[in-house]
CSV table of C-alpha atoms and ligand atoms in Angstrom, one decimal:
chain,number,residue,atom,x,y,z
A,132,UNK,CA,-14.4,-16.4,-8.9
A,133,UNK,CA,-15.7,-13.4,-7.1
A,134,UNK,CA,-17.5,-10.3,-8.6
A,135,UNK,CA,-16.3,-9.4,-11.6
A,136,UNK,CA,-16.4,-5.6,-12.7
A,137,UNK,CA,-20.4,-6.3,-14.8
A,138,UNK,CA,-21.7,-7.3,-11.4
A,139,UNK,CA,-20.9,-3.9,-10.0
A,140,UNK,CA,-21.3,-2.0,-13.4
A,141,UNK,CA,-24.6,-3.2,-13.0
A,142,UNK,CA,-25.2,-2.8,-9.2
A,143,UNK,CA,-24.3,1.2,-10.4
A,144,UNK,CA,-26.4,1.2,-13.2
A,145,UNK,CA,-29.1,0.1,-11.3
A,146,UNK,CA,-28.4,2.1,-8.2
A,147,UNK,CA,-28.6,-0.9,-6.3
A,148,UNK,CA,-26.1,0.7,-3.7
A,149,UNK,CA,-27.0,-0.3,-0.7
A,150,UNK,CA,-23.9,-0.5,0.7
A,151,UNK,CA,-23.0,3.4,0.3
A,152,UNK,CA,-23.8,5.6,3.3
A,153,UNK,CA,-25.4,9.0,3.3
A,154,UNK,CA,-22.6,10.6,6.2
A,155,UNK,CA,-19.6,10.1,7.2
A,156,UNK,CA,-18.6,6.9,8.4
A,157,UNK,CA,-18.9,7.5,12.7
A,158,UNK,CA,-15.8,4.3,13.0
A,159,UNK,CA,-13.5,6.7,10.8
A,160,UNK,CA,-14.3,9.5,12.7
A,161,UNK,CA,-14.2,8.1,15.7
A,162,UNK,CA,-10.7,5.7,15.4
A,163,UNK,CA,-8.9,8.2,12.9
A,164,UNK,CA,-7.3,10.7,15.5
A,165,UNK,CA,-6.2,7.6,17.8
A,166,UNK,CA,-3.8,6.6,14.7
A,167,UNK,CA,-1.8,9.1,15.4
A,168,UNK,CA,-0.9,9.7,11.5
A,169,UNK,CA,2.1,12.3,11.0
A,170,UNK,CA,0.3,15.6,9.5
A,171,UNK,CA,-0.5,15.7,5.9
A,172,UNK,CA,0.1,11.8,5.5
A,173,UNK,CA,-1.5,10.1,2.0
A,174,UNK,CA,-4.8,7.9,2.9
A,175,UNK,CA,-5.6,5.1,0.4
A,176,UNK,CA,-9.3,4.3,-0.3
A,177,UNK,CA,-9.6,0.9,-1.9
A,178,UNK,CA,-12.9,0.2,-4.1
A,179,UNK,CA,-13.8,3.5,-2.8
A,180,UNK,CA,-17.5,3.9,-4.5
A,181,UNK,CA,-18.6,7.2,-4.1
A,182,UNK,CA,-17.9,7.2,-0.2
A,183,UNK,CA,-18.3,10.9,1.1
A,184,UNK,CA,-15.7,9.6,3.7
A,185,UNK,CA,-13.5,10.5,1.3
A,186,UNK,CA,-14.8,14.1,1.0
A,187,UNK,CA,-14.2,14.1,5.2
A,188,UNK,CA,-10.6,12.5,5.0
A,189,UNK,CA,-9.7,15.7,2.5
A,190,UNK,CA,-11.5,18.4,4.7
A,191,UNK,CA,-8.9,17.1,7.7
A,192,UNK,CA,-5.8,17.7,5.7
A,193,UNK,CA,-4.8,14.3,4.2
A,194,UNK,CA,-4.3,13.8,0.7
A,195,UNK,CA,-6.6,11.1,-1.0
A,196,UNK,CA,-6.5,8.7,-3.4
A,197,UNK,CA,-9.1,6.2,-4.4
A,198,UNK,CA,-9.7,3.3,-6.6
A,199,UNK,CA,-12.7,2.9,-8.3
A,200,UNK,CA,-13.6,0.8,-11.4
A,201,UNK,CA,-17.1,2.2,-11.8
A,202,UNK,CA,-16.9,5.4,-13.6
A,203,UNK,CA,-20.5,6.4,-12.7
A,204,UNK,CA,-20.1,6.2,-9.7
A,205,UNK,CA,-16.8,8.7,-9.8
A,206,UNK,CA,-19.1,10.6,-11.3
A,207,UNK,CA,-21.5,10.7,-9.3
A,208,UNK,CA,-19.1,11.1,-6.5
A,209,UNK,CA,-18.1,14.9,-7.7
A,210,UNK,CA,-21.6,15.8,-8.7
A,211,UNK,CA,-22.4,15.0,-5.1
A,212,UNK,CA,-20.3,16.9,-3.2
A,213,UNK,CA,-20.0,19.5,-6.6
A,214,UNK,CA,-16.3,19.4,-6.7
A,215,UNK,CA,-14.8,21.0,-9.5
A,216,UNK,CA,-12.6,18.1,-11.2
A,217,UNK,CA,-10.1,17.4,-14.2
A,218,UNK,CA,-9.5,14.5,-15.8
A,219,UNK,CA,-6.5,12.7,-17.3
A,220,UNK,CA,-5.2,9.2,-18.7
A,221,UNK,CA,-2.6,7.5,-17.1
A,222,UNK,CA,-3.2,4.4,-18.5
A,223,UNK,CA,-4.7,1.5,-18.0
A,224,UNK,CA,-6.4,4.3,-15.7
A,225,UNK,CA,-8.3,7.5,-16.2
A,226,UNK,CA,-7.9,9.7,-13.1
A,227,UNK,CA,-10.1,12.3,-11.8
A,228,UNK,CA,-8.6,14.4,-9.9
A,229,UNK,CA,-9.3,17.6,-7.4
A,230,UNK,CA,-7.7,19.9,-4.6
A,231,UNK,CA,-6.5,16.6,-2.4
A,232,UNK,CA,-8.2,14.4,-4.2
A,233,UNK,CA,-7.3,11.5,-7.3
A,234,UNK,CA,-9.1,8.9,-7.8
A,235,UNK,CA,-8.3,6.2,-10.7
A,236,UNK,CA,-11.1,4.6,-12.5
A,237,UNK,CA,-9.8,1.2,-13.0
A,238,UNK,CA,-8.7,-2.1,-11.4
A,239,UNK,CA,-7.2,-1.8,-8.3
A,240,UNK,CA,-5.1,-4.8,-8.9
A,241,UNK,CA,-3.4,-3.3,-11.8
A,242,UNK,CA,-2.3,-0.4,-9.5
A,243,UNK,CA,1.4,0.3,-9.3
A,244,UNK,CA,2.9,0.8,-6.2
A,245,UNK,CA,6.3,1.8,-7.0
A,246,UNK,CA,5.1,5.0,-8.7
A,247,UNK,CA,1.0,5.4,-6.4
A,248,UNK,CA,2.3,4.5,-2.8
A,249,UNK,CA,3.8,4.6,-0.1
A,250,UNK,CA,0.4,5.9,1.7
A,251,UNK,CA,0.0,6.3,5.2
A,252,UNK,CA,-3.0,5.4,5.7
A,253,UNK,CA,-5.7,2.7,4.0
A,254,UNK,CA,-9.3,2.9,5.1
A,255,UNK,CA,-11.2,-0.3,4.3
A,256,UNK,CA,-14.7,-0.3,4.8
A,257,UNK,CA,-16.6,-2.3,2.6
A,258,UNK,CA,-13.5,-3.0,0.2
A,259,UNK,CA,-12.1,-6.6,1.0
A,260,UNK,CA,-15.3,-7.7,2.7
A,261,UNK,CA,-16.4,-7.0,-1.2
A,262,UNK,CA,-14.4,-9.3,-2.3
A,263,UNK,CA,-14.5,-13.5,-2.3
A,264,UNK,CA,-11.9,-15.6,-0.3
A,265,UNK,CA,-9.7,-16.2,-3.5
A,266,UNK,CA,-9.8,-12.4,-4.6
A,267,UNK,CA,-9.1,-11.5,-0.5
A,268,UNK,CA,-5.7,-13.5,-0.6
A,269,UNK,CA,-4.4,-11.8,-3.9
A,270,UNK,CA,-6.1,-8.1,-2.3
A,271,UNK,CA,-3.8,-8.3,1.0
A,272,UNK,CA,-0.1,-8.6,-0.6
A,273,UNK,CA,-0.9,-6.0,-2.9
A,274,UNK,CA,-2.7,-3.5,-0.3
A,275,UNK,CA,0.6,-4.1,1.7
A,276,UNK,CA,2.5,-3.3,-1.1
A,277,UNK,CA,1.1,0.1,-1.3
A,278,UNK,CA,1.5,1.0,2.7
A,279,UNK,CA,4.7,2.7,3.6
A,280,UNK,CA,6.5,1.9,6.7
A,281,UNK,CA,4.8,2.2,9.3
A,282,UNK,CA,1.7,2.3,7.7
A,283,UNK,CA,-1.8,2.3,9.4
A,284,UNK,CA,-4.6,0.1,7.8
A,285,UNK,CA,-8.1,1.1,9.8
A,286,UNK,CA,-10.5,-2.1,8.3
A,287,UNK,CA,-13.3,-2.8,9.4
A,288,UNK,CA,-14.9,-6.6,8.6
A,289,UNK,CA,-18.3,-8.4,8.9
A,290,UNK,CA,-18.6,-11.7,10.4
A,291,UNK,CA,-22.0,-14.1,9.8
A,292,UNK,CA,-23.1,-17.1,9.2
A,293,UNK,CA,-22.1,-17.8,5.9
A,294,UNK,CA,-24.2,-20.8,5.1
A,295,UNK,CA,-27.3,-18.4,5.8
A,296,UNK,CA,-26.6,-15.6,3.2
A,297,UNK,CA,-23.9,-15.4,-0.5
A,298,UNK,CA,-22.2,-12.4,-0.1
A,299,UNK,CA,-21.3,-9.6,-1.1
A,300,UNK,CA,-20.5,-8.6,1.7
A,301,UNK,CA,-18.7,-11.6,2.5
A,302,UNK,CA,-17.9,-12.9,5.9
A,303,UNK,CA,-14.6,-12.3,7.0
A,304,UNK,CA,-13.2,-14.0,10.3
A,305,UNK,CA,-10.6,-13.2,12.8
A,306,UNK,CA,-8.8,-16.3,11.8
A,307,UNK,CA,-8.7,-15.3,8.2
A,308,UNK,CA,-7.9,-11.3,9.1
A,309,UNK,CA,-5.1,-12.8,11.4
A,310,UNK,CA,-3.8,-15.5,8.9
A,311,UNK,CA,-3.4,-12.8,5.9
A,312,UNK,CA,-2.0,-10.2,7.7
A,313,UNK,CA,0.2,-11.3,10.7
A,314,UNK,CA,3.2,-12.5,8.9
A,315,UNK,CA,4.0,-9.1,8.3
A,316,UNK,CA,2.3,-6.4,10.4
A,317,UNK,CA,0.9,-6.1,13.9
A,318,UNK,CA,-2.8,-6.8,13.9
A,319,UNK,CA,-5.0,-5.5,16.4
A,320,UNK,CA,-9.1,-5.6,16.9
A,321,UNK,CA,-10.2,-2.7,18.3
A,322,UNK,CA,-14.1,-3.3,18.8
A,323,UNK,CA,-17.0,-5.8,17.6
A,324,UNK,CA,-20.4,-4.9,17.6
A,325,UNK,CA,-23.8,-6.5,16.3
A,326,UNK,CA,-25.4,-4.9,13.7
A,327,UNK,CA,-28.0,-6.8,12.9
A,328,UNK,CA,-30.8,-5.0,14.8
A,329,UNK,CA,-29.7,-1.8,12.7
A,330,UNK,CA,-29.5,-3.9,9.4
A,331,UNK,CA,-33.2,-5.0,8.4
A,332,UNK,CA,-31.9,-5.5,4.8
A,333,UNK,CA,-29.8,-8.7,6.2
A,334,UNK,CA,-32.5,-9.6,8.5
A,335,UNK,CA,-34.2,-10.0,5.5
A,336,UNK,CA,-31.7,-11.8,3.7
A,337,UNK,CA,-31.7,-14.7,6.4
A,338,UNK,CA,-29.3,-13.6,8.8
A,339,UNK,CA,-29.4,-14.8,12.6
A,340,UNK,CA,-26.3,-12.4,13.5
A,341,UNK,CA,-23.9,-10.4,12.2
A,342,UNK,CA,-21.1,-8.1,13.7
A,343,UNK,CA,-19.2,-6.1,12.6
A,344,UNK,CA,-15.2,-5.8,13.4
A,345,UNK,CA,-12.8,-2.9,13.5
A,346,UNK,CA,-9.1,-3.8,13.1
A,347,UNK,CA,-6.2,-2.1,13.5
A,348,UNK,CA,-3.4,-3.2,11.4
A,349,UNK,CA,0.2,-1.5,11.8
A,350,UNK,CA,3.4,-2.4,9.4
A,351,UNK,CA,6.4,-2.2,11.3
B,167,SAM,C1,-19.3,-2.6,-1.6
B,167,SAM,S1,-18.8,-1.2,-2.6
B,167,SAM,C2,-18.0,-0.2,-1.4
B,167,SAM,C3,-17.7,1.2,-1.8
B,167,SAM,C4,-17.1,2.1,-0.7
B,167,SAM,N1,-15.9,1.5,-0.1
B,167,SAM,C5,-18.1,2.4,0.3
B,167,SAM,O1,-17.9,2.2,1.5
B,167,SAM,O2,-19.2,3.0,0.0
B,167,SAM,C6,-17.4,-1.9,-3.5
B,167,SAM,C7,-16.9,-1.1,-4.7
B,167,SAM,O3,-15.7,-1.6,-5.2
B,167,SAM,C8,-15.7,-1.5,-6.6
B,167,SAM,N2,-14.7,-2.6,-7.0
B,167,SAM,C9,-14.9,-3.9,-6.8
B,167,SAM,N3,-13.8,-4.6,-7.2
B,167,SAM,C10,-12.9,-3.6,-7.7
B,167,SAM,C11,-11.6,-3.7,-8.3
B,167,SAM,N4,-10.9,-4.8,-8.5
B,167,SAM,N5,-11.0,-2.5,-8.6
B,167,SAM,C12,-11.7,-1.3,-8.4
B,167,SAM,N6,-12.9,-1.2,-7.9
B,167,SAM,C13,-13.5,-2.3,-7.5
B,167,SAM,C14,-17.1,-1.7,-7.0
B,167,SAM,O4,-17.4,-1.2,-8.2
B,167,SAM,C15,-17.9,-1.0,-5.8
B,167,SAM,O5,-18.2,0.3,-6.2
C-alpha cells in the first residue's frame, strides 16, 4: 500500500514540500511546443500540488484541469499566484475553479472520464513517480482513460537505486514505463539526465545516482 491521502495531508500541513518548485518547470517549457498540440487543447495535471506550471500552461492558451486531494495546498495554489477563484461541489469533489483553470480537490481515482476527459494533453511530473508500484499499475489505465485520441502524455520519471532510498519519489524504470504503457500507445524517451549533483537532499538520503527521464507517450 502506497501513500495514503494522511501522508500527504501531513506533508502539507507541515510544509514539508520539497518536491514543489519555485518556477516553471524548464522540461515543460522546453518539450511543450515540440508536441505540436492543436490550439486551445485541454491539459490534465495529475496530483497537481500547487505546481505554478499550471499557472504557465493557462498563460499559453490551454485550458487546465488538475487533481488535487490536498485542499491546502489548492489553497495555497490561488493565494500564490492571487487568482480570483469560485468554488463549487460536484461531488465526491469540490472544485475550484478560475479563468482556464478547475481543479478538483479529491481522489484522482474516483475521477470520471466520461464526463472530465478527453484532454489533450497530461503533464506528469512528480505524479506517478509519487505513487508505489501497485498504485502505478491501477494510475496508468485510468490516466489513459482520460486522454483523447491522439493524446500527448509529457512524463517525466526518476530512476535510482531503490535498495539505497524508500520513496516517495519512487523509482520508475524503462522496463516498467514501457510495460504499462506500450500495449496501447507509442512510447518514446526523449532525454535522461543525472540529477544528483543538483539534488543534495537525495545525496543525503543515500543515493549514489539518480536520473531523471523524459518520455513521450502518444495514443494513436
Ligand atoms: C509529489 S507531489 C507533486 C505535486 C506536483 N505534481 C508538483 O510537481 O509539484 C504529489 C501530490 O499528489 C497528491 N496526491 C497523491 N495521491 C493523490 C490522489 N490519489 N489523488 C489526488 N491527489 C493525490 C499529494 O497530495 C501531493 O500534493
Amino acid at each position: 500500500m502506497g501513500p495514503k491521502r494522511s501522508f500527504w495531508a501531513e506533508r502539507w500541513r507541515e510544509q514539508r514540500i520539497g518536491f514543489h518548485e519555485a518556477s516553471v518547470n524548464p522540461l515543460l517549457v522546453r518539450y511543450l511546443p515540440t508536441l505540436e498540440l492543436p490550439e486551445s487543447s485541454r491539459v490534465f495535471v495529475p496530483l497537481a500540488g500547487k505546481s505554478v506550471d499550471m499557472a504557465w500552461l493557462i498563460a499559453q492558451g490551454l485550458e487546465v484541469v488538475g487533481v488535487e486531494w490536498v485542499e491546502q495546498a489548492i489553497q495555497q495554489f490561488f493565494g500564490e499566484q492571487a487568482l480570483p477563484y469560485a468554488q463549487r461541489r460536484s461531488p465526491p469533489f469540490t472544485v475550484y475553479e478560475c479563468e482556464g483553470l478547475a481543479l478538483y480537490c479529491g481522489d484522482f481515482f474516483d475521477l470520471d472520464p466520461d464526463t472530465l476527459g478527453p484532454f489533450d494533453l497530461v503533464w506528469d511530473r512528480a505524479a506517478m513517480i509519487a505513487m508505489d508500484e501497485g498504485q502505478r499499475a491501477a494510475y496508468v489505465p485510468h490516466l489513459l482513460r482520460l486522454l483523447g485520441k491522439r493524446g500527448r502524455i509529457l512524463l517525466v520519471t526518476v530512476e535510482y537505486d531503490s535498495s539505497e532510498m524508500e520513496g516517495p519519489p519512487y523509482s520508475v524504470s524503462e522496463e516498467e514505463v514501457r510495460r504499462l504503457y506500450a500495449p496501447s500507445t507509442e512510447v518514446e524517451l526523449v532525454k535522461r539526465n543525472s540529477v544528483l549533483d543538483d539534488s543534495p537532499q537525495f545525496q543525503s538520503r543515500g543515493l549514489s545516482r539518480m536520473d531523471s527521464v523524459v518520455w513521450k507517450i502518444s495514443k494513436p
